[in-house]
Amino acid sequence: MRKLNPPQEALLPIREVAKITGINPITLRAWERRYSLIEPVRTESGHRLYTYENIKTLKEVIRLTQQGVPISQIKSLLDQPKAPAIEPQTEASLENLLIESLEKADIQTVNQLLDNIIADYVMGFWQPLFSRTTLSLTENTTASQLWYSLMVPRLQSRLHLSYRQLPTDLHPIWVQCSENTHILLGILAALNLVSQGYMPLLQPNSAIQFEQLVPSLQTLHCHGVAWVHATPSPALDDWRAWTQEHPSFELFLFLNQPDMNAFGQMQVQLFDLTTFESASLPF
């Protein structure tokens, strides 16, 4: 432990740090003792005092745990050298920098960018940004494989934590990606549904089995279904027939730059995967 030496820094007792960070004193002591995440100052009588640098570290620890990083692994992440700060000013520059860094397989820069974007921007900003990046990458390339490996755990953790925002009166929605649509787009769609107050039940990627869909929805008490499809100009005849036959279920379609004229009188909540802007059809 460090000893307190003059001149004194601005120091806070453990009870104040607990109020600021939301971490109870028992946990603060455990993180110090077991994982060496922080090193508070000790007074002559042995009381812990925390610097603002300690508090900054604790806030970073909280952010990492919220992203699903085990507490036992955080020390090694904190000890890694930090890359220079990257602060693009526009959404387009962030998108370009992400793709450029992915194509170079620059894991450190991509990690830093993702952490900064998720921490500094609201979901309405980064959701279409991440979706467009996913759509722009060619499957089975190094860039796409790196993107998926870094993004899926982050968004799955975010989705799990977002369930806490839901009311106790749940409104489940069946969420399914088409066969050639990456699950990452399904998670982004699920996050969008949570923001609307729905409980997304994300299914494995596969073709929709329409004859089995209604029994599945009824068993899980689903209010509707969300279909996520990345390829432009999807076939809609089956969905058009399904909505006419089962008007009591809500239908959400998350599509890549959909043609509004293709839907006719379909009853659907439509979302553009490139912007996540929505439209209720028919108008």
PDB file of C-alpha atoms in Angstrom:
ATOM      1  CA  MET A   1       0.000   0.000   0.000  1.00  0.00           C
ATOM      2  CA  ARG A   2       1.151   3.541  -0.699  1.00  0.00           C
ATOM      3  CA  LYS A   3       1.766   5.775   2.298  1.00  0.00           C
ATOM      4  CA  LEU A   4       0.306   9.239   2.457  1.00  0.00           C
ATOM      5  CA  ASN A   5       3.044  11.804   1.890  1.00  0.00           C
ATOM      6  CA  PRO A   6       2.760  15.589   1.744  1.00  0.00           C
ATOM      7  CA  PRO A   7       1.748  17.479  -0.239  1.00  0.00           C
ATOM      8  CA  GLN A   8      -1.575  15.661  -0.061  1.00  0.00           C
ATOM      9  CA  GLU A   9      -3.645  14.876  -3.135  1.00  0.00           C
ATOM     10  CA  ALA A  10      -7.399  15.322  -3.190  1.00  0.00           C
ATOM     11  CA  LEU A  11      -8.395  12.157  -1.341  1.00  0.00           C
ATOM     12  CA  LEU A  12     -11.753  10.580  -0.583  1.00  0.00           C
ATOM     13  CA  PRO A  13     -12.743   8.000   2.054  1.00  0.00           C
ATOM     14  CA  ILE A  14     -14.196   4.678   1.015  1.00  0.00           C
ATOM     15  CA  ARG A  15     -17.788   5.643   1.873  1.00  0.00           C
ATOM     16  CA  GLU A  16     -17.632   8.610  -0.543  1.00  0.00           C
ATOM     17  CA  VAL A  17     -16.109   6.489  -3.288  1.00  0.00           C
ATOM     18  CA  ALA A  18     -18.911   3.953  -2.793  1.00  0.00           C
ATOM     19  CA  LYS A  19     -21.477   6.727  -3.342  1.00  0.00           C
ATOM     20  CA  ILE A  20     -19.716   8.038  -6.458  1.00  0.00           C
ATOM     21  CA  THR A  21     -19.176   4.669  -8.149  1.00  0.00           C
ATOM     22  CA  GLY A  22     -22.095   2.644  -6.830  1.00  0.00           C
ATOM     23  CA  ILE A  23     -19.677  -0.062  -5.654  1.00  0.00           C
ATOM     24  CA  ASN A  24     -20.155  -1.080  -2.041  1.00  0.00           C
ATOM     25  CA  PRO A  25     -17.147  -0.930   0.325  1.00  0.00           C
ATOM     26  CA  ILE A  26     -16.916  -4.708   0.652  1.00  0.00           C
ATOM     27  CA  THR A  27     -16.535  -5.061  -3.117  1.00  0.00           C
ATOM     28  CA  LEU A  28     -14.012  -2.205  -3.258  1.00  0.00           C
ATOM     29  CA  ARG A  29     -11.847  -3.954  -0.666  1.00  0.00           C
ATOM     30  CA  ALA A  30     -12.199  -7.297  -2.475  1.00  0.00           C
ATOM     31  CA  TRP A  31     -11.170  -5.809  -5.834  1.00  0.00           C
ATOM     32  CA  GLU A  32      -8.108  -4.327  -4.190  1.00  0.00           C
ATOM     33  CA  ARG A  33      -7.139  -7.428  -2.236  1.00  0.00           C
ATOM     34  CA  ARG A  34      -7.917 -10.177  -4.751  1.00  0.00           C
ATOM     35  CA  TYR A  35      -7.290  -8.518  -8.102  1.00  0.00           C
ATOM     36  CA  SER A  36      -5.020  -5.519  -7.364  1.00  0.00           C
ATOM     37  CA  LEU A  37      -7.234  -3.314  -9.514  1.00  0.00           C
ATOM     38  CA  ILE A  38      -6.545  -0.189  -7.460  1.00  0.00           C
ATOM     39  CA  GLU A  39      -4.006   0.923  -4.871  1.00  0.00           C
ATOM     40  CA  PRO A  40      -5.555   3.414  -2.459  1.00  0.00           C
ATOM     41  CA  VAL A  41      -3.500   5.575  -0.160  1.00  0.00           C
ATOM     42  CA  ARG A  42      -3.265   4.462   3.483  1.00  0.00           C
ATOM     43  CA  THR A  43      -3.287   6.836   6.410  1.00  0.00           C
ATOM     44  CA  GLU A  44      -1.100   6.188   9.451  1.00  0.00           C
ATOM     45  CA  SER A  45      -4.119   4.587  11.122  1.00  0.00           C
ATOM     46  CA  GLY A  46      -4.661   2.286   8.138  1.00  0.00           C
ATOM     47  CA  HIS A  47      -7.756   3.895   6.604  1.00  0.00           C
ATOM     48  CA  ARG A  48      -8.098   3.804   2.824  1.00  0.00           C
ATOM     49  CA  LEU A  49      -8.206   7.071   0.887  1.00  0.00           C
ATOM     50  CA  TYR A  50      -8.852   7.177  -2.848  1.00  0.00           C
ATOM     51  CA  THR A  51      -7.523   9.542  -5.486  1.00  0.00           C
ATOM     52  CA  TYR A  52      -9.506  10.728  -8.489  1.00  0.00           C
ATOM     53  CA  GLU A  53      -7.269   8.495 -10.598  1.00  0.00           C
ATOM     54  CA  ASN A  54      -8.498   5.548  -8.516  1.00  0.00           C
ATOM     55  CA  ILE A  55     -12.095   6.586  -9.183  1.00  0.00           C
ATOM     56  CA  LYS A  56     -11.380   6.871 -12.907  1.00  0.00           C
ATOM     57  CA  THR A  57      -9.980   3.327 -12.843  1.00  0.00           C
ATOM     58  CA  LEU A  58     -13.027   2.052 -10.969  1.00  0.00           C
ATOM     59  CA  LYS A  59     -15.353   3.574 -13.547  1.00  0.00           C
ATOM     60  CA  GLU A  60     -13.381   1.821 -16.286  1.00  0.00           C
ATOM     61  CA  VAL A  61     -13.690  -1.445 -14.352  1.00  0.00           C
ATOM     62  CA  ILE A  62     -17.471  -0.965 -14.166  1.00  0.00           C
ATOM     63  CA  ARG A  63     -17.640  -0.292 -17.906  1.00  0.00           C
ATOM     64  CA  LEU A  64     -15.681  -3.446 -18.711  1.00  0.00           C
ATOM     65  CA  THR A  65     -17.798  -5.637 -16.418  1.00  0.00           C
ATOM     66  CA  GLN A  66     -20.937  -4.262 -18.070  1.00  0.00           C
ATOM     67  CA  GLN A  67     -19.512  -5.411 -21.396  1.00  0.00           C
ATOM     68  CA  GLY A  68     -19.202  -8.925 -19.993  1.00  0.00           C
ATOM     69  CA  VAL A  69     -15.461  -8.987 -19.189  1.00  0.00           C
ATOM     70  CA  PRO A  70     -14.818 -11.221 -16.132  1.00  0.00           C
ATOM     71  CA  ILE A  71     -13.425  -9.284 -13.190  1.00  0.00           C
ATOM     72  CA  SER A  72     -10.428 -11.657 -13.054  1.00  0.00           C
ATOM     73  CA  GLN A  73      -9.354 -10.540 -16.567  1.00  0.00           C
ATOM     74  CA  ILE A  74      -9.701  -6.801 -16.119  1.00  0.00           C
ATOM     75  CA  LYS A  75      -6.313  -6.183 -14.503  1.00  0.00           C
ATOM     76  CA  SER A  76      -4.491  -7.390 -17.614  1.00  0.00           C
ATOM     77  CA  LEU A  77      -6.645  -5.133 -19.802  1.00  0.00           C
ATOM     78  CA  LEU A  78      -5.971  -2.099 -17.607  1.00  0.00           C
ATOM     79  CA  ASP A  79      -2.234  -2.769 -17.775  1.00  0.00           C
ATOM     80  CA  GLN A  80      -2.146  -2.821 -21.581  1.00  0.00           C
ATOM     81  CA  PRO A  81      -0.578   0.278 -23.156  1.00  0.00           C
ATOM     82  CA  LYS A  82      -3.163   2.701 -24.461  1.00  0.00           C
ATOM     83  CA  ALA A  83      -3.135   3.701 -28.101  1.00  0.00           C
ATOM     84  CA  PRO A  84      -3.358   7.419 -28.880  1.00  0.00           C
ATOM     85  CA  ALA A  85      -6.881   8.757 -28.598  1.00  0.00           C
ATOM     86  CA  ILE A  86      -8.868   8.617 -31.805  1.00  0.00           C
ATOM     87  CA  GLU A  87     -11.693  11.108 -32.084  1.00  0.00           C
ATOM     88  CA  PRO A  88     -13.284  11.239 -35.529  1.00  0.00           C
ATOM     89  CA  GLN A  89     -15.811  14.034 -35.781  1.00  0.00           C
ATOM     90  CA  THR A  90     -18.483  12.445 -37.953  1.00  0.00           C
ATOM     91  CA  GLU A  91     -20.329   9.168 -38.289  1.00  0.00           C
ATOM     92  CA  ALA A  92     -18.866   8.691 -41.772  1.00  0.00           C
ATOM     93  CA  SER A  93     -15.300   9.110 -40.505  1.00  0.00           C
ATOM     94  CA  LEU A  94     -15.920   6.563 -37.752  1.00  0.00           C
ATOM     95  CA  GLU A  95     -17.303   4.088 -40.273  1.00  0.00           C
ATOM     96  CA  ASN A  96     -14.342   4.593 -42.605  1.00  0.00           C
ATOM     97  CA  LEU A  97     -11.848   4.241 -39.775  1.00  0.00           C
ATOM     98  CA  LEU A  98     -13.511   1.059 -38.524  1.00  0.00           C
ATOM     99  CA  ILE A  99     -13.408  -0.553 -41.958  1.00  0.00           C
ATOM    100  CA  GLU A 100      -9.839   0.594 -42.609  1.00  0.00           C
ATOM    101  CA  SER A 101      -8.674  -0.801 -39.241  1.00  0.00           C
ATOM    102  CA  LEU A 102     -10.522  -4.081 -39.820  1.00  0.00           C
ATOM    103  CA  GLU A 103      -8.933  -4.524 -43.230  1.00  0.00           C
ATOM    104  CA  LYS A 104      -5.512  -3.970 -41.645  1.00  0.00           C
ATOM    105  CA  ALA A 105      -6.419  -6.438 -38.855  1.00  0.00           C
ATOM    106  CA  ASP A 106      -5.498  -3.713 -36.357  1.00  0.00           C
ATOM    107  CA  ILE A 107      -7.130  -5.324 -33.328  1.00  0.00           C
ATOM    108  CA  GLN A 108      -5.999  -2.685 -30.829  1.00  0.00           C
ATOM    109  CA  THR A 109      -7.448   0.219 -32.811  1.00  0.00           C
ATOM    110  CA  VAL A 110     -10.725  -1.601 -33.523  1.00  0.00           C
ATOM    111  CA  ASN A 111     -11.093  -2.495 -29.846  1.00  0.00           C
ATOM    112  CA  GLN A 112     -10.451   1.089 -28.803  1.00  0.00           C
ATOM    113  CA  LEU A 113     -12.859   2.466 -31.372  1.00  0.00           C
ATOM    114  CA  LEU A 114     -15.633   0.087 -30.310  1.00  0.00           C
ATOM    115  CA  ASP A 115     -15.127   0.851 -26.629  1.00  0.00           C
ATOM    116  CA  ASN A 116     -15.157   4.608 -27.283  1.00  0.00           C
ATOM    117  CA  ILE A 117     -18.197   4.510 -29.553  1.00  0.00           C
ATOM    118  CA  ILE A 118     -20.311   2.416 -27.181  1.00  0.00           C
ATOM    119  CA  ALA A 119     -19.249   4.468 -24.161  1.00  0.00           C
ATOM    120  CA  ASP A 120     -19.538   7.935 -25.712  1.00  0.00           C
ATOM    121  CA  TYR A 121     -22.532   7.700 -28.055  1.00  0.00           C
ATOM    122  CA  VAL A 122     -26.182   6.726 -27.659  1.00  0.00           C
ATOM    123  CA  MET A 123     -27.523   3.573 -29.276  1.00  0.00           C
ATOM    124  CA  GLY A 124     -29.372   5.587 -31.908  1.00  0.00           C
ATOM    125  CA  PHE A 125     -25.965   6.688 -33.225  1.00  0.00           C
ATOM    126  CA  TRP A 126     -23.967   3.461 -33.155  1.00  0.00           C
ATOM    127  CA  GLN A 127     -26.728   1.015 -34.100  1.00  0.00           C
ATOM    128  CA  PRO A 128     -26.918   2.034 -37.798  1.00  0.00           C
ATOM    129  CA  LEU A 129     -23.139   2.577 -37.838  1.00  0.00           C
ATOM    130  CA  PHE A 130     -22.474  -1.016 -36.735  1.00  0.00           C
ATOM    131  CA  SER A 131     -25.178  -2.342 -39.047  1.00  0.00           C
ATOM    132  CA  ARG A 132     -23.765  -0.593 -42.121  1.00  0.00           C
ATOM    133  CA  THR A 133     -20.268  -1.801 -41.241  1.00  0.00           C
ATOM    134  CA  THR A 134     -21.584  -5.360 -41.043  1.00  0.00           C
ATOM    135  CA  LEU A 135     -23.378  -5.039 -44.388  1.00  0.00           C
ATOM    136  CA  SER A 136     -20.313  -3.579 -46.095  1.00  0.00           C
ATOM    137  CA  LEU A 137     -17.923  -6.395 -45.150  1.00  0.00           C
ATOM    138  CA  THR A 138     -17.481  -9.388 -47.437  1.00  0.00           C
ATOM    139  CA  GLU A 139     -18.223 -12.699 -45.717  1.00  0.00           C
ATOM    140  CA  ASN A 140     -15.381 -15.054 -44.774  1.00  0.00           C
ATOM    141  CA  THR A 141     -12.670 -12.421 -45.023  1.00  0.00           C
ATOM    142  CA  THR A 142     -10.218 -11.613 -42.255  1.00  0.00           C
ATOM    143  CA  ALA A 143     -11.912  -8.253 -41.750  1.00  0.00           C
ATOM    144  CA  SER A 144     -15.390  -9.766 -41.344  1.00  0.00           C
ATOM    145  CA  GLN A 145     -14.137 -12.537 -39.047  1.00  0.00           C
ATOM    146  CA  LEU A 146     -12.372 -10.002 -36.828  1.00  0.00           C
ATOM    147  CA  TRP A 147     -15.463  -7.772 -36.809  1.00  0.00           C
ATOM    148  CA  TYR A 148     -17.786 -10.569 -35.748  1.00  0.00           C
ATOM    149  CA  SER A 149     -15.427 -11.883 -33.061  1.00  0.00           C
ATOM    150  CA  LEU A 150     -15.112  -8.432 -31.458  1.00  0.00           C
ATOM    151  CA  MET A 151     -18.723  -7.292 -31.900  1.00  0.00           C
ATOM    152  CA  VAL A 152     -20.882 -10.294 -31.025  1.00  0.00           C
ATOM    153  CA  PRO A 153     -19.763 -10.609 -27.362  1.00  0.00           C
ATOM    154  CA  ARG A 154     -20.121  -6.849 -26.835  1.00  0.00           C
ATOM    155  CA  LEU A 155     -23.642  -6.689 -28.229  1.00  0.00           C
ATOM    156  CA  GLN A 156     -24.787  -9.910 -26.550  1.00  0.00           C
ATOM    157  CA  SER A 157     -23.673  -8.477 -23.217  1.00  0.00           C
ATOM    158  CA  ARG A 158     -25.401  -5.195 -24.010  1.00  0.00           C
ATOM    159  CA  LEU A 159     -28.587  -7.062 -24.949  1.00  0.00           C
ATOM    160  CA  HIS A 160     -28.541  -9.062 -21.729  1.00  0.00           C
ATOM    161  CA  LEU A 161     -28.089  -5.927 -19.626  1.00  0.00           C
ATOM    162  CA  SER A 162     -30.805  -4.101 -21.549  1.00  0.00           C
ATOM    163  CA  TYR A 163     -33.388  -6.643 -20.389  1.00  0.00           C
ATOM    164  CA  ARG A 164     -33.271  -4.904 -17.009  1.00  0.00           C
ATOM    165  CA  GLN A 165     -34.988  -1.898 -18.604  1.00  0.00           C
ATOM    166  CA  LEU A 166     -38.045  -3.930 -19.531  1.00  0.00           C
ATOM    167  CA  PRO A 167     -41.295  -3.705 -17.581  1.00  0.00           C
ATOM    168  CA  THR A 168     -42.483  -6.725 -15.643  1.00  0.00           C
ATOM    169  CA  ASP A 169     -45.373  -7.110 -18.120  1.00  0.00           C
ATOM    170  CA  LEU A 170     -43.270  -8.612 -20.903  1.00  0.00           C
ATOM    171  CA  HIS A 171     -44.170  -8.500 -24.604  1.00  0.00           C
ATOM    172  CA  PRO A 172     -42.066 -11.260 -26.221  1.00  0.00           C
ATOM    173  CA  ILE A 173     -41.172 -10.997 -29.908  1.00  0.00           C
ATOM    174  CA  TRP A 174     -39.726 -13.900 -31.927  1.00  0.00           C
ATOM    175  CA  VAL A 175     -36.584 -12.614 -33.695  1.00  0.00           C
ATOM    176  CA  GLN A 176     -35.015 -14.585 -36.536  1.00  0.00           C
ATOM    177  CA  CYS A 177     -32.414 -13.866 -39.204  1.00  0.00           C
ATOM    178  CA  SER A 178     -32.636 -15.386 -42.657  1.00  0.00           C
ATOM    179  CA  GLU A 179     -30.118 -18.087 -43.545  1.00  0.00           C
ATOM    180  CA  ASN A 180     -27.488 -15.784 -45.085  1.00  0.00           C
ATOM    181  CA  THR A 181     -27.872 -12.925 -42.599  1.00  0.00           C
ATOM    182  CA  HIS A 182     -25.303 -12.700 -39.818  1.00  0.00           C
ATOM    183  CA  ILE A 183     -26.590 -13.008 -36.263  1.00  0.00           C
ATOM    184  CA  LEU A 184     -24.926  -9.681 -35.470  1.00  0.00           C
ATOM    185  CA  LEU A 185     -27.717  -7.929 -37.393  1.00  0.00           C
ATOM    186  CA  GLY A 186     -30.227  -9.955 -35.398  1.00  0.00           C
ATOM    187  CA  ILE A 187     -28.733  -8.731 -32.126  1.00  0.00           C
ATOM    188  CA  LEU A 188     -28.902  -5.116 -33.354  1.00  0.00           C
ATOM    189  CA  ALA A 189     -32.551  -5.656 -34.287  1.00  0.00           C
ATOM    190  CA  ALA A 190     -33.184  -7.195 -30.857  1.00  0.00           C
ATOM    191  CA  LEU A 191     -31.645  -4.155 -29.147  1.00  0.00           C
ATOM    192  CA  ASN A 192     -33.946  -1.940 -31.189  1.00  0.00           C
ATOM    193  CA  LEU A 193     -36.965  -3.948 -30.034  1.00  0.00           C
ATOM    194  CA  VAL A 194     -35.890  -3.675 -26.397  1.00  0.00           C
ATOM    195  CA  SER A 195     -35.806   0.114 -26.791  1.00  0.00           C
ATOM    196  CA  GLN A 196     -39.474  -0.139 -27.841  1.00  0.00           C
ATOM    197  CA  GLY A 197     -40.375  -2.158 -24.739  1.00  0.00           C
ATOM    198  CA  TYR A 198     -40.421  -5.634 -26.304  1.00  0.00           C
ATOM    199  CA  MET A 199     -38.666  -8.778 -25.063  1.00  0.00           C
ATOM    200  CA  PRO A 200     -36.780 -10.212 -28.077  1.00  0.00           C
ATOM    201  CA  LEU A 201     -36.387 -13.984 -28.238  1.00  0.00           C
ATOM    202  CA  LEU A 202     -33.479 -14.381 -30.666  1.00  0.00           C
ATOM    203  CA  GLN A 203     -33.531 -17.625 -32.677  1.00  0.00           C
ATOM    204  CA  PRO A 204     -30.809 -19.381 -34.701  1.00  0.00           C
ATOM    205  CA  ASN A 205     -30.416 -18.303 -38.320  1.00  0.00           C
ATOM    206  CA  SER A 206     -32.590 -20.368 -40.633  1.00  0.00           C
ATOM    207  CA  ALA A 207     -35.374 -20.180 -43.175  1.00  0.00           C
ATOM    208  CA  ILE A 208     -38.739 -19.343 -41.640  1.00  0.00           C
ATOM    209  CA  GLN A 209     -40.912 -22.445 -41.242  1.00  0.00           C
ATOM    210  CA  PHE A 210     -44.284 -20.765 -41.689  1.00  0.00           C
ATOM    211  CA  GLU A 211     -46.296 -23.870 -40.870  1.00  0.00           C
ATOM    212  CA  GLN A 212     -44.574 -24.100 -37.458  1.00  0.00           C
ATOM    213  CA  LEU A 213     -44.366 -20.381 -36.714  1.00  0.00           C
ATOM    214  CA  VAL A 214     -47.768 -19.749 -35.137  1.00  0.00           C
ATOM    215  CA  PRO A 215     -47.597 -22.729 -32.711  1.00  0.00           C
ATOM    216  CA  SER A 216     -44.134 -21.532 -31.632  1.00  0.00           C
ATOM    217  CA  LEU A 217     -45.371 -17.977 -31.108  1.00  0.00           C
ATOM    218  CA  GLN A 218     -48.344 -19.195 -29.100  1.00  0.00           C
ATOM    219  CA  THR A 219     -46.227 -21.484 -26.923  1.00  0.00           C
ATOM    220  CA  LEU A 220     -43.865 -18.625 -26.055  1.00  0.00           C
ATOM    221  CA  HIS A 221     -46.718 -16.090 -25.713  1.00  0.00           C
ATOM    222  CA  CYS A 222     -45.149 -13.923 -28.413  1.00  0.00           C
ATOM    223  CA  HIS A 223     -46.936 -10.803 -29.589  1.00  0.00           C
ATOM    224  CA  GLY A 224     -45.299 -11.040 -32.984  1.00  0.00           C
ATOM    225  CA  VAL A 225     -42.262 -11.872 -35.073  1.00  0.00           C
ATOM    226  CA  ALA A 226     -39.280  -9.875 -36.318  1.00  0.00           C
ATOM    227  CA  TRP A 227     -37.485 -11.053 -39.459  1.00  0.00           C
ATOM    228  CA  VAL A 228     -33.993  -9.761 -40.272  1.00  0.00           C
ATOM    229  CA  HIS A 229     -32.781 -10.057 -43.864  1.00  0.00           C
ATOM    230  CA  ALA A 230     -29.589  -8.508 -45.243  1.00  0.00           C
ATOM    231  CA  THR A 231     -29.962  -9.204 -48.968  1.00  0.00           C
ATOM    232  CA  PRO A 232     -31.756  -6.478 -50.956  1.00  0.00           C
ATOM    233  CA  SER A 233     -35.159  -7.168 -52.570  1.00  0.00           C
ATOM    234  CA  PRO A 234     -36.381 -10.066 -50.411  1.00  0.00           C
ATOM    235  CA  ALA A 235     -39.334 -12.224 -51.465  1.00  0.00           C
ATOM    236  CA  LEU A 236     -42.343 -10.966 -49.513  1.00  0.00           C
ATOM    237  CA  ASP A 237     -45.208 -13.123 -50.819  1.00  0.00           C
ATOM    238  CA  ASP A 238     -45.043 -15.574 -47.901  1.00  0.00           C
ATOM    239  CA  TRP A 239     -45.020 -12.751 -45.360  1.00  0.00           C
ATOM    240  CA  ARG A 240     -47.876 -10.996 -47.139  1.00  0.00           C
ATOM    241  CA  ALA A 241     -49.978 -14.152 -46.961  1.00  0.00           C
ATOM    242  CA  TRP A 242     -48.982 -14.764 -43.343  1.00  0.00           C
ATOM    243  CA  THR A 243     -50.018 -11.290 -42.175  1.00  0.00           C
ATOM    244  CA  GLN A 244     -53.392 -11.669 -43.919  1.00  0.00           C
ATOM    245  CA  GLU A 245     -53.964 -15.036 -42.268  1.00  0.00           C
ATOM    246  CA  HIS A 246     -52.726 -14.011 -38.807  1.00  0.00           C
ATOM    247  CA  PRO A 247     -53.522 -10.295 -38.330  1.00  0.00           C
ATOM    248  CA  SER A 248     -53.396 -10.546 -34.527  1.00  0.00           C
ATOM    249  CA  PHE A 249     -49.598 -10.936 -34.581  1.00  0.00           C
ATOM    250  CA  GLU A 250     -47.298  -7.960 -35.084  1.00  0.00           C
ATOM    251  CA  LEU A 251     -44.724  -8.197 -37.872  1.00  0.00           C
ATOM    252  CA  PHE A 252     -41.395  -6.357 -37.835  1.00  0.00           C
ATOM    253  CA  LEU A 253     -39.170  -6.491 -40.903  1.00  0.00           C
ATOM    254  CA  PHE A 254     -35.545  -5.340 -40.671  1.00  0.00           C
ATOM    255  CA  LEU A 255     -34.378  -5.087 -44.280  1.00  0.00           C
ATOM    256  CA  ASN A 256     -31.492  -3.675 -46.295  1.00  0.00           C
ATOM    257  CA  GLN A 257     -32.725  -0.489 -48.019  1.00  0.00           C
ATOM    258  CA  PRO A 258     -36.276  -1.747 -48.581  1.00  0.00           C
ATOM    259  CA  ASP A 259     -38.378  -0.581 -51.506  1.00  0.00           C
ATOM    260  CA  MET A 260     -41.492   0.954 -49.943  1.00  0.00           C
ATOM    261  CA  ASN A 261     -43.531   0.281 -53.081  1.00  0.00           C
ATOM    262  CA  ALA A 262     -43.043  -3.473 -52.704  1.00  0.00           C
ATOM    263  CA  PHE A 263     -45.226  -3.815 -49.618  1.00  0.00           C
ATOM    264  CA  GLY A 264     -48.611  -2.712 -50.860  1.00  0.00           C
ATOM    265  CA  GLN A 265     -51.167  -3.023 -48.054  1.00  0.00           C
ATOM    266  CA  MET A 266     -49.067  -5.271 -45.799  1.00  0.00           C
ATOM    267  CA  GLN A 267     -49.486  -4.586 -42.083  1.00  0.00           C
ATOM    268  CA  VAL A 268     -45.873  -4.293 -40.955  1.00  0.00           C
ATOM    269  CA  GLN A 269     -43.398  -2.264 -38.932  1.00  0.00           C
ATOM    270  CA  LEU A 270     -40.549  -1.739 -41.378  1.00  0.00           C
ATOM    271  CA  PHE A 271     -36.934  -0.884 -40.439  1.00  0.00           C
ATOM    272  CA  ASP A 272     -34.085   0.008 -42.782  1.00  0.00           C
ATOM    273  CA  LEU A 273     -30.907  -1.764 -41.607  1.00  0.00           C
ATOM    274  CA  THR A 274     -28.723   1.070 -42.930  1.00  0.00           C
ATOM    275  CA  THR A 275     -30.417   3.757 -40.822  1.00  0.00           C
ATOM    276  CA  PHE A 276     -32.751   1.928 -38.394  1.00  0.00           C
ATOM    277  CA  GLU A 277     -35.416   4.434 -39.338  1.00  0.00           C
ATOM    278  CA  SER A 278     -38.886   2.907 -39.119  1.00  0.00           C
ATOM    279  CA  ALA A 279     -42.160   3.165 -40.978  1.00  0.00           C
ATOM    280  CA  SER A 280     -45.579   1.691 -40.223  1.00  0.00           C
ATOM    281  CA  LEU A 281     -47.246   0.205 -43.298  1.00  0.00           C
ATOM    282  CA  PRO A 282     -49.661   0.784 -44.872  1.00  0.00           C
ATOM    283  CA  PHE A 283     -49.298   4.547 -44.567  1.00  0.00           C
TER     284      PHE A 283
END
